[in-house]
mmCIF file of C-alpha atoms in Angstrom:
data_model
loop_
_atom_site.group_PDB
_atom_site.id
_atom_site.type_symbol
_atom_site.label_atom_id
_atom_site.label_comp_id
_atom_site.label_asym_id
_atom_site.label_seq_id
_atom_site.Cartn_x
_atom_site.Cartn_y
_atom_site.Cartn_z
ATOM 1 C CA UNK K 412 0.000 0.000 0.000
ATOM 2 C CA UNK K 413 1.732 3.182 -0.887
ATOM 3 C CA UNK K 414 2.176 5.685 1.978
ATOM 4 C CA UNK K 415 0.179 8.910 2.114
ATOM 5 C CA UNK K 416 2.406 12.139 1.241
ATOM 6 C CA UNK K 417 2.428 15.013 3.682
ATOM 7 C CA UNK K 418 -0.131 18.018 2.806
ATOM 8 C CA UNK K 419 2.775 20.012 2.514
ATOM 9 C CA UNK K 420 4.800 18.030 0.296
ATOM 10 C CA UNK K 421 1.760 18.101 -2.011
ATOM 11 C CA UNK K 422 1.055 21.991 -1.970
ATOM 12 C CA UNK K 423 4.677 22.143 -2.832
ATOM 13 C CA UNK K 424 4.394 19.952 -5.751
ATOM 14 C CA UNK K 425 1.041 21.500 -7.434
ATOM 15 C CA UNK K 426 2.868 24.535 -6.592
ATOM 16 C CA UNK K 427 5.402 23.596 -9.232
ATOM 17 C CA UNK K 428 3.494 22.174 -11.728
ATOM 18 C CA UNK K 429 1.922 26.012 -11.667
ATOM 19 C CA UNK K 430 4.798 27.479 -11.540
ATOM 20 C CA UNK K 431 5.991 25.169 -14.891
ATOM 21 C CA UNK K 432 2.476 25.250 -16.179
ATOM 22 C CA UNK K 433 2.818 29.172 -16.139
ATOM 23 C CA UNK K 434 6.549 29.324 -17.728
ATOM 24 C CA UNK K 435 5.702 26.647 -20.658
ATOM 25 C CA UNK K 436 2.485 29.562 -21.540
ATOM 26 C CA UNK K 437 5.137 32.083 -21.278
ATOM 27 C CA UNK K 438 7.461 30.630 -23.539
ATOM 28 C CA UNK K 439 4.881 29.288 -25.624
ATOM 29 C CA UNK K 440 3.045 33.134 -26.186
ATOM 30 C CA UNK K 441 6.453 34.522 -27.272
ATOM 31 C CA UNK K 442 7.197 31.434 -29.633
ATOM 32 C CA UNK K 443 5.706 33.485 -32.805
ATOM 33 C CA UNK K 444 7.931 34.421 -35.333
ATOM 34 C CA UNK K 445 8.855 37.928 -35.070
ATOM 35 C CA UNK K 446 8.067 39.890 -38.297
ATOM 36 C CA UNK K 447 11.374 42.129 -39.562
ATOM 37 C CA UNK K 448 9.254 44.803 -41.174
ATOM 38 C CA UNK K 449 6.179 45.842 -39.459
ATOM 39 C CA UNK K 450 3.278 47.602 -41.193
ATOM 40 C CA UNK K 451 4.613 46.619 -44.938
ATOM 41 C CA UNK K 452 1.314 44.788 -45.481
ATOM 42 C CA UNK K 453 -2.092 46.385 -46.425
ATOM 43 C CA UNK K 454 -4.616 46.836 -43.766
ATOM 44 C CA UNK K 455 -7.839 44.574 -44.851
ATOM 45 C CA UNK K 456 -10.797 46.909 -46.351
ATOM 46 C CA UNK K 457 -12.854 46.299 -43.464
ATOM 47 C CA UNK K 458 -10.444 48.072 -40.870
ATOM 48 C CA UNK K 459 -10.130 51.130 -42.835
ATOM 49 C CA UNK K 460 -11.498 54.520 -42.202
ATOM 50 C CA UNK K 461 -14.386 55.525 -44.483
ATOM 51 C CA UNK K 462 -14.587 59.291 -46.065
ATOM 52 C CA UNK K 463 -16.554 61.419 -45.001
ATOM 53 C CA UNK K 464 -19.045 61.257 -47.595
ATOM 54 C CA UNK K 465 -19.636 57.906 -47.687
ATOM 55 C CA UNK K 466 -20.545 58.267 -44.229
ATOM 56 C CA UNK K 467 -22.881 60.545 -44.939
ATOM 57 C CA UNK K 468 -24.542 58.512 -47.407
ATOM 58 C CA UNK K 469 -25.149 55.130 -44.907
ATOM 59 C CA UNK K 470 -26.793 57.074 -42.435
ATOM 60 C CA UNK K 471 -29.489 58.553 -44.868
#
């Protein structure tokens, strides 16, 4: 029959596995490749600005 483990001795070991748990996200989240040149591609049509006017026209 294995023996029980001291509460302690547990709290210390999920303790751990949060502390790993937290660096593997870390490292994972900063994994991405890291683009050279920044802003060189178009921004998609539906995050640009409208004119004025054709503002004016969709809310009539």
């Amino acid at each position: 029959m294995p023996v029980r483990s001291r509460t302690a001795e547990r709290y210390a070991r999920a303790l751990a596995a949060g502390l790993v748990a937290v660096a593997a996200l870390l490292l994972a989240a900063n994994a991405a490749p890291v683009d050279a040149t920044p802003g060189t591609t178009p921004a998609p049509a539906s995050d640009t600005v409208p004119a004025p006017d054709d503002l004016a026209a969709a809310t009539r």
